[in-house]
Short mmCIF file of C-alpha atoms in Angstrom, two decimals:
data_model
loop_
_atom_site.label_atom_id
_atom_site.label_comp_id
_atom_site.label_asym_id
_atom_site.label_seq_id
_atom_site.Cartn_x
_atom_site.Cartn_y
_atom_site.Cartn_z
CA MET A 197 9.87 -34.40 181.86
CA LYS A 198 10.02 -33.33 185.06
CA LYS A 199 13.43 -31.72 184.39
CA ILE A 200 11.85 -30.24 181.26
CA TYR A 201 8.91 -28.44 183.74
CA PHE A 202 11.31 -27.44 186.04
CA THR A 203 13.54 -25.50 183.50
CA VAL A 204 10.73 -23.54 181.63
CA VAL A 205 9.81 -22.49 185.05
CA VAL A 206 13.02 -21.23 186.27
CA CYS A 207 12.97 -19.42 182.95
CA PHE A 208 9.57 -17.78 183.40
CA LEU A 209 10.66 -16.47 187.31
CA LEU A 210 13.48 -15.13 185.38
CA TYR A 211 11.88 -13.38 182.99
CA PHE A 212 9.42 -12.14 184.69
CA SER A 213 11.86 -10.89 187.90
CA ALA A 214 13.57 -9.25 185.38
CA ASN A 215 10.89 -7.77 183.76
CA SER A 216 9.17 -6.57 187.27
CA TYR A 217 12.17 -4.60 187.92
CA ALA A 218 12.39 -2.76 184.00
CA GLN A 219 12.63 1.29 183.91
CA THR A 220 8.96 2.39 182.91
CA ILE A 221 8.43 6.10 181.42
CA SER A 222 4.78 7.54 179.61
CA GLU A 223 3.67 7.51 176.24
CA VAL A 224 6.21 10.08 174.41
CA LYS A 225 3.74 12.72 172.41
CA THR A 226 5.51 15.81 170.86
CA LYS A 227 4.43 18.49 169.17
CA ASP A 228 6.83 20.50 166.31
CA ARG A 229 7.11 23.75 164.69
CA SER A 230 8.63 23.71 161.38
CA VAL A 231 9.48 25.88 158.06
CA GLY A 232 11.48 24.04 154.99
CA THR A 233 12.85 20.68 156.59
CA LYS A 234 13.02 19.45 152.85
CA GLN A 235 15.13 22.00 151.85
CA LEU A 236 18.11 20.50 154.66
CA LYS A 237 18.91 17.45 151.50
CA ASP A 238 20.68 20.74 149.95
CA LYS A 239 22.29 22.08 152.66
CA PRO A 240 25.49 20.99 154.31
CA LYS A 241 25.41 17.88 156.71
CA LYS A 242 27.34 19.15 159.45
CA VAL A 243 25.81 20.33 163.08
CA PHE A 244 26.94 23.11 165.52
CA VAL A 245 25.62 22.46 169.25
CA ASN A 246 24.69 26.20 170.16
CA ASP A 247 23.89 24.93 172.85
CA PHE A 248 22.51 22.02 174.84
CA VAL A 249 22.04 22.04 178.96
CA VAL A 250 19.39 20.14 180.91
CA HIS A 251 18.12 21.13 184.66
CA PHE A 252 17.66 18.66 187.37
CA GLN A 253 15.71 19.97 190.10
CA PHE A 254 16.76 18.48 193.45
CA TYR A 255 15.58 20.40 196.35
CA ASN A 256 12.00 23.12 196.26
CA GLN A 257 11.58 25.52 198.95
CA LYS A 258 8.30 27.37 199.30
CA GLU A 259 6.67 29.56 201.49
CA LYS A 260 3.01 31.21 201.86
CA SER A 261 1.79 33.20 203.66
CA SER A 262 -1.85 34.26 204.83
CA LYS A 263 -2.04 37.73 206.71
CA GLY A 264 -4.24 38.91 209.71
CA GLY A 265 -6.00 41.66 210.99
CA LEU A 266 -9.16 42.43 212.92
CA MET A 267 -12.02 42.38 210.71
CA GLY A 268 -15.83 42.68 211.78
CA GLY A 269 -14.69 42.16 215.44
CA VAL A 270 -12.73 39.45 214.83
CA LEU A 271 -8.68 38.97 215.50
CA LYS A 272 -6.52 36.85 213.20
CA GLY A 273 -3.46 36.23 213.48
CA ASP A 274 -0.24 36.73 210.67
CA ALA A 275 0.03 32.75 209.63
CA LYS A 276 3.34 31.29 207.66
CA SER A 277 4.26 27.85 205.84
CA LYS A 278 6.95 26.57 204.92
CA LEU A 279 8.02 23.25 203.08
CA PHE A 280 11.20 22.01 201.94
CA LEU A 281 11.54 19.25 199.95
CA GLY A 282 14.89 17.50 198.88
CA LEU A 283 16.20 13.97 197.32
CA ASP A 284 18.60 11.46 198.41
CA ASN A 285 21.68 9.85 197.75
CA LEU A 286 22.31 11.71 194.40
CA THR A 287 25.61 13.67 193.72
CA GLU A 288 26.25 16.25 190.97
CA GLN A 289 28.16 13.40 188.98
CA ASP A 290 25.04 12.52 188.47
CA PHE A 291 23.83 14.80 186.79
CA ILE A 292 27.16 15.06 184.84
CA ASP A 293 26.91 11.26 183.25
CA ILE A 294 23.44 11.70 182.67
CA THR A 295 23.87 14.67 180.69
CA ASN A 296 27.62 13.62 179.09
CA ASN A 297 25.19 10.16 177.96
CA LEU A 298 22.73 12.12 176.39
CA PHE A 299 24.28 14.12 174.08
CA ALA A 300 26.66 11.52 173.29
CA ASP A 301 23.03 9.67 172.02
CA PHE A 302 21.63 13.08 170.24
CA GLN A 303 25.14 13.13 168.11
CA SER A 304 25.05 9.53 167.67
CA GLN A 305 21.57 10.00 166.07
CA LEU A 306 22.66 12.71 163.99
CA GLN A 307 25.44 10.62 162.78
CA ALA A 308 23.48 7.64 161.53
CA LYS A 309 21.61 10.23 159.62
CA GLY A 310 25.15 11.83 157.94
CA TYR A 311 25.92 14.75 160.18
CA SER A 312 29.48 15.96 161.31
CA PHE A 313 29.78 18.15 164.26
CA LEU A 314 31.10 21.45 163.96
CA ASP A 315 33.62 22.79 166.25
CA GLY A 316 33.50 27.04 166.43
CA LYS A 317 37.34 27.42 166.93
CA ALA A 318 37.52 28.02 163.05
CA PHE A 319 34.81 30.35 163.26
CA GLU A 320 34.99 32.82 166.03
CA ASN A 321 36.11 36.12 164.33
CA THR A 322 32.37 35.98 162.36
CA ASP A 323 29.96 38.41 163.12
CA ALA A 324 27.43 35.77 165.10
CA LEU A 325 30.59 34.30 167.30
CA LYS A 326 32.50 37.19 167.58
CA GLY A 327 32.52 38.48 171.70
CA ARG A 328 31.29 34.93 172.88
CA GLU A 329 33.42 33.56 174.93
CA ARG A 330 34.32 29.83 174.58
CA ILE A 331 33.51 27.57 177.14
CA GLU A 332 35.04 24.07 177.57
CA ASN A 333 33.61 21.75 180.57
CA TYR A 334 31.18 23.81 181.25
CA PRO A 335 30.96 24.62 184.58
CA VAL A 336 27.72 22.56 186.66
CA ALA A 337 25.23 26.54 187.18
CA TYR A 338 23.22 26.66 190.79
CA THR A 339 21.75 30.07 190.04
CA ILE A 340 19.99 30.02 187.12
CA PHE A 341 17.12 28.51 188.95
CA PRO A 342 16.66 27.82 192.44
CA GLY A 343 16.84 24.61 193.62
CA VAL A 344 18.05 23.15 189.84
CA ALA A 345 21.58 22.17 188.39
CA SER A 346 22.09 23.12 185.33
CA VAL A 347 24.10 20.87 183.41
CA HIS A 348 25.82 21.30 179.93
CA PRO A 349 28.11 18.24 178.51
CA SER A 350 31.55 17.73 179.71
CA ASN A 351 32.63 16.77 176.19
CA TYR A 352 31.95 19.44 173.70
CA ALA A 353 32.76 24.00 173.64
CA PHE A 354 30.16 25.78 174.27
CA TYR A 355 30.32 29.49 173.76
CA SER A 356 28.50 31.76 176.25
CA SER A 357 25.80 34.16 175.33
CA ASN A 358 26.48 38.13 174.10
CA GLU A 359 23.99 41.00 173.61
CA ASN A 360 23.84 39.70 170.10
CA PHE A 361 21.94 36.24 171.21
CA PHE A 362 19.10 37.85 172.00
CA LYS A 363 18.00 39.17 168.93
CA MET A 364 15.27 38.23 166.02
CA ASN A 365 16.63 35.28 163.97
CA TYR A 366 19.76 35.03 165.82
CA GLY A 367 20.26 31.80 164.87
CA SER A 368 19.73 32.23 161.66
CA LYS A 369 22.64 34.58 161.77
CA LEU A 370 24.95 32.22 163.19
CA SER A 371 23.67 29.26 160.83
CA LYS A 372 24.78 31.44 157.50
CA ASP A 373 28.21 32.16 159.63
CA LEU A 374 29.10 28.86 159.54
CA ASP A 375 28.47 28.27 156.24
CA ASP A 376 24.95 26.98 156.71
CA ALA A 377 25.12 24.64 159.01
CA LEU A 378 22.57 23.05 160.93
CA VAL A 379 22.40 25.31 164.42
CA ALA A 380 21.08 22.94 167.32
CA ASN A 381 19.85 24.29 170.70
CA VAL A 382 18.26 21.55 173.64
CA GLU A 383 17.04 22.26 176.62
CA LEU A 384 15.08 19.85 179.10
CA PHE A 385 14.15 20.16 182.35
CA VAL A 386 13.62 16.87 185.09
CA PHE A 387 11.65 17.84 187.61
CA PHE A 388 10.48 15.72 191.07
CA ILE A 389 7.02 18.22 192.13
CA GLU A 390 4.08 19.43 190.57
CA ASP A 391 2.08 22.64 192.34
CA LYS A 392 -0.82 21.69 193.70
CA ASN A 393 -3.72 24.36 194.11
CA SER A 394 -4.39 24.66 198.03
CA TRP A 395 -6.86 23.34 199.80
CA ALA A 396 -8.54 25.31 202.36
CA GLN A 397 -10.89 28.33 202.29
CA LYS A 398 -9.81 31.34 201.06
CA ASN A 399 -7.62 33.41 204.18
CA LYS A 400 -8.41 30.69 206.58
CA SER A 401 -4.49 29.65 206.29
CA ALA A 402 -1.42 29.36 204.80
CA ASN A 403 -1.12 26.02 202.65
CA ILE A 404 1.13 24.94 200.69
CA LYS A 405 0.26 21.20 198.74
CA VAL A 406 2.99 19.29 196.16
CA GLU A 407 2.89 15.66 194.54
CA THR A 408 6.01 14.27 193.85
CA GLN A 409 6.55 12.62 190.60
CA LEU A 410 10.07 12.42 188.53
CA ARG A 411 9.73 13.64 185.64
CA ILE A 412 10.51 15.66 182.02
CA VAL A 413 8.96 18.39 181.99
CA ALA A 414 6.60 19.97 178.78
CA TYR A 415 5.44 22.93 180.27
CA ASP A 416 5.28 24.01 184.04
CA ASN A 417 5.60 27.02 186.11
CA VAL A 418 7.13 25.78 189.92
CA LYS A 419 7.81 28.30 192.49
CA ALA A 420 10.49 28.55 194.44
CA VAL A 421 12.15 30.31 197.19
CA ASN A 422 14.88 32.12 196.23
CA GLU A 423 18.07 32.35 198.50
CA LYS A 424 21.07 33.18 195.99
CA GLU A 425 22.09 35.39 193.56
CA ILE A 426 20.12 35.03 190.14
CA SER A 427 22.31 35.17 187.08
CA LYS A 428 21.85 37.93 184.69
CA LEU A 429 20.95 36.40 181.93
CA GLN A 430 17.88 35.18 183.85
CA ALA A 431 17.41 37.83 186.01
CA LEU A 432 14.32 39.55 183.43
CA THR A 433 12.71 36.24 183.48
CA ILE A 434 12.45 35.27 187.27
CA GLY A 435 13.80 38.76 188.54
CA LYS A 436 14.97 38.82 192.67
CA LYS A 437 11.67 37.90 194.69
CA LYS A 438 11.90 35.60 197.76
CA GLN A 439 9.67 33.68 195.89
CA VAL A 440 9.75 32.98 192.17
CA ASP A 441 7.93 31.36 189.19
CA ILE A 442 10.38 28.72 187.49
CA PRO A 443 9.05 28.80 184.05
CA ALA A 444 10.07 25.39 182.25
CA GLN A 445 9.56 23.98 179.10
CA SER A 446 11.50 21.26 177.44
CA GLN A 447 12.45 21.69 174.43
CA ILE A 448 14.92 20.94 171.01
CA GLU A 449 15.30 23.55 168.28
CA PHE A 450 17.11 23.31 164.21
CA THR A 451 18.15 26.58 162.42
CA CYS A 452 19.49 26.06 159.14
CA GLY A 453 20.49 28.70 156.68
CA ARG A 454 18.87 32.56 156.55
CA ASN A 455 17.49 34.17 154.08
CA ALA A 456 18.59 37.16 152.03
CA ILE A 457 15.05 39.38 152.79
CA GLY A 458 13.96 40.11 155.95
CA GLY A 459 16.63 37.21 157.72
CA SER A 460 14.55 34.79 158.94
CA PRO A 461 15.59 31.60 158.42
CA ILE A 462 15.61 28.99 155.30
CA VAL A 463 14.77 26.16 157.87
CA SER A 464 13.21 25.36 161.27
CA TYR A 465 12.10 23.41 163.10
CA ILE A 466 10.98 23.87 167.26
CA GLY A 467 9.99 20.61 169.13
CA ASN A 468 8.15 20.15 172.46
CA LEU A 469 6.10 18.17 174.85
CA LYS A 470 2.27 17.63 174.65
CA ASN A 471 2.46 16.34 178.32
CA ASP A 472 4.87 15.92 180.52
CA ILE A 473 7.44 12.07 179.91
CA VAL A 474 7.11 10.38 183.16
CA ILE A 475 9.25 8.23 185.04
CA GLU A 476 8.28 5.98 187.33
CA ASP A 477 9.88 3.53 190.06
CA ALA A 478 12.79 6.56 190.87
CA ILE A 479 11.18 8.35 193.84
CA GLU A 480 7.57 7.61 195.34
CA ASN A 481 4.63 9.64 194.30
CA GLN A 482 3.05 10.91 197.04
CA THR A 483 1.46 14.06 198.41
CA ILE A 484 2.90 16.13 200.79
CA LYS A 485 0.84 19.26 202.64
CA SER A 486 2.52 22.41 205.12
CA GLU A 487 -0.23 23.82 206.69
CA ALA A 488 -0.31 27.42 209.05
CA LYS A 489 -4.02 27.91 210.24
CA ASN A 490 -4.28 31.39 211.54
CA ASP A 491 -5.17 31.61 215.08
CA GLU A 492 -8.01 33.89 215.72
CA ASP A 493 -9.60 35.63 218.72
CA TYR A 494 -13.65 35.67 218.12
CA ILE A 495 -14.47 36.38 221.90
CA GLY A 496 -11.77 39.35 222.83
CA THR A 497 -10.81 40.18 226.59
CA ASN A 498 -12.46 43.17 228.34
CA THR A 499 -10.70 45.35 229.99
CA ALA A 500 -10.51 48.49 231.80
CA PHE A 501 -9.32 50.13 228.20
CA GLY A 502 -12.32 48.23 226.49
CA LYS A 503 -12.45 45.13 224.97
CA VAL A 504 -8.67 44.02 223.66
CA TYR A 505 -7.90 41.27 221.30
CA ARG A 506 -5.18 38.91 221.29
CA ALA A 507 -4.41 36.33 218.56
CA ASN A 508 -0.77 34.58 217.77
CA ASN A 509 1.33 34.80 214.68
CA ILE A 510 1.74 31.29 213.58
CA THR A 511 4.44 29.97 211.37
CA VAL A 512 4.37 25.48 210.81
CA SER A 513 7.86 24.34 209.16
CA ASN A 514 7.98 21.07 207.02
CA SER A 515 10.87 19.19 205.82
CA TYR A 516 11.27 15.90 203.81
CA ILE A 517 14.43 14.11 201.87
CA LEU A 518 12.97 11.47 199.90
CA PRO A 519 14.74 8.50 199.21
CA VAL A 520 15.94 7.80 195.49
CA ASP A 521 17.43 4.98 193.37
CA VAL A 522 19.67 6.51 191.57
CA GLU A 523 20.09 3.87 189.06
CA LYS A 524 16.61 4.08 187.70
CA TYR A 525 16.35 8.12 187.97
CA LYS A 526 19.15 7.34 186.05
CA ASP A 527 18.21 4.99 183.46
CA GLY A 528 14.72 6.22 183.07
CA ILE A 529 16.00 10.51 182.09
CA LEU A 530 17.84 8.36 179.98
CA GLU A 531 15.41 6.46 178.75
CA ALA A 532 12.75 9.52 178.35
CA GLY A 533 15.28 11.83 177.10
CA ASN A 534 16.70 10.06 174.38
CA ALA A 535 12.93 9.15 173.41
CA PHE A 536 12.10 12.63 172.95
CA ILE A 537 15.82 13.54 171.35
CA LYS A 538 15.14 10.44 168.68
CA THR A 539 11.60 11.12 167.76
CA HIS A 540 12.47 15.29 167.48
CA ILE A 541 15.10 14.26 164.85
CA GLU A 542 12.88 11.77 163.11
CA ASN A 543 10.57 14.30 162.50
CA MET A 544 12.83 16.67 160.94
CA LEU A 545 14.44 14.29 158.14
CA ASN A 546 11.57 13.13 157.86
#
């Protein structure tokens, strides 16, 4: 009897230990807009991946200023606050591994539904692909968004954008030229900070406030200092300012067929998130602040030339490097990304 009791206790402890370290993500809540998805049953079960990219935020720089000046007998100095946050322990290969695994799961989910994947090689002379450069082993890009690594899967040939890429109904044109294949675009944003509102009174200080929270972003605009050249593709989006907004929206899009009149797609599916998918345990969730208060001179100093006011210009800089549990980081993003992709594939096909 004692032996049985001991075995049960050991099993319970092992179960509790294993589950206490299990990766957890928040509930996946999605939304979508779709047209004509029932008609997919009459279309070829072929998929062409026009784009599949995961944007990993791995550092973020911010600046905020509060201008001084003489007003109402008070001289204020300028104040500037600077904040740098970065993730420790991660490598470029970690980002590549996550992206490759997400793409492999994306492929296997569609293959399980009977779909095969097209290589664009046989269609390079079509109007939709003409002028687009074939890229194999797409290099990791660091200049699309500041502080972000943009990663494509290593084992699939993608095609660069051209001037036609931005035209209305380009996806339906591409599908038509690919013999009505299903055209897929997937873009995920993995961020670790959220911008929060300033807490001090207006014009009293230059302050920055963020919260750290690893997540796949539903929709957000995160401010970042840009110190690198921005790619031409994104120049219209974030410009060349010192501090810019990073417009982030995770999305999966499928297009199939083309209507003869107007050129709109016969089948269209756009899937998003209602809320961020939060990934727990990979980094510590915390609030981080940086503040530079304006120096003020209310009294002044009497001199032979009259009253003189003096106020210093102040700059405060803070840096934080956040430890990362790399395995939980990778497992959490895979779990969240796979859930996002699977939900939308099921929604589209069902």
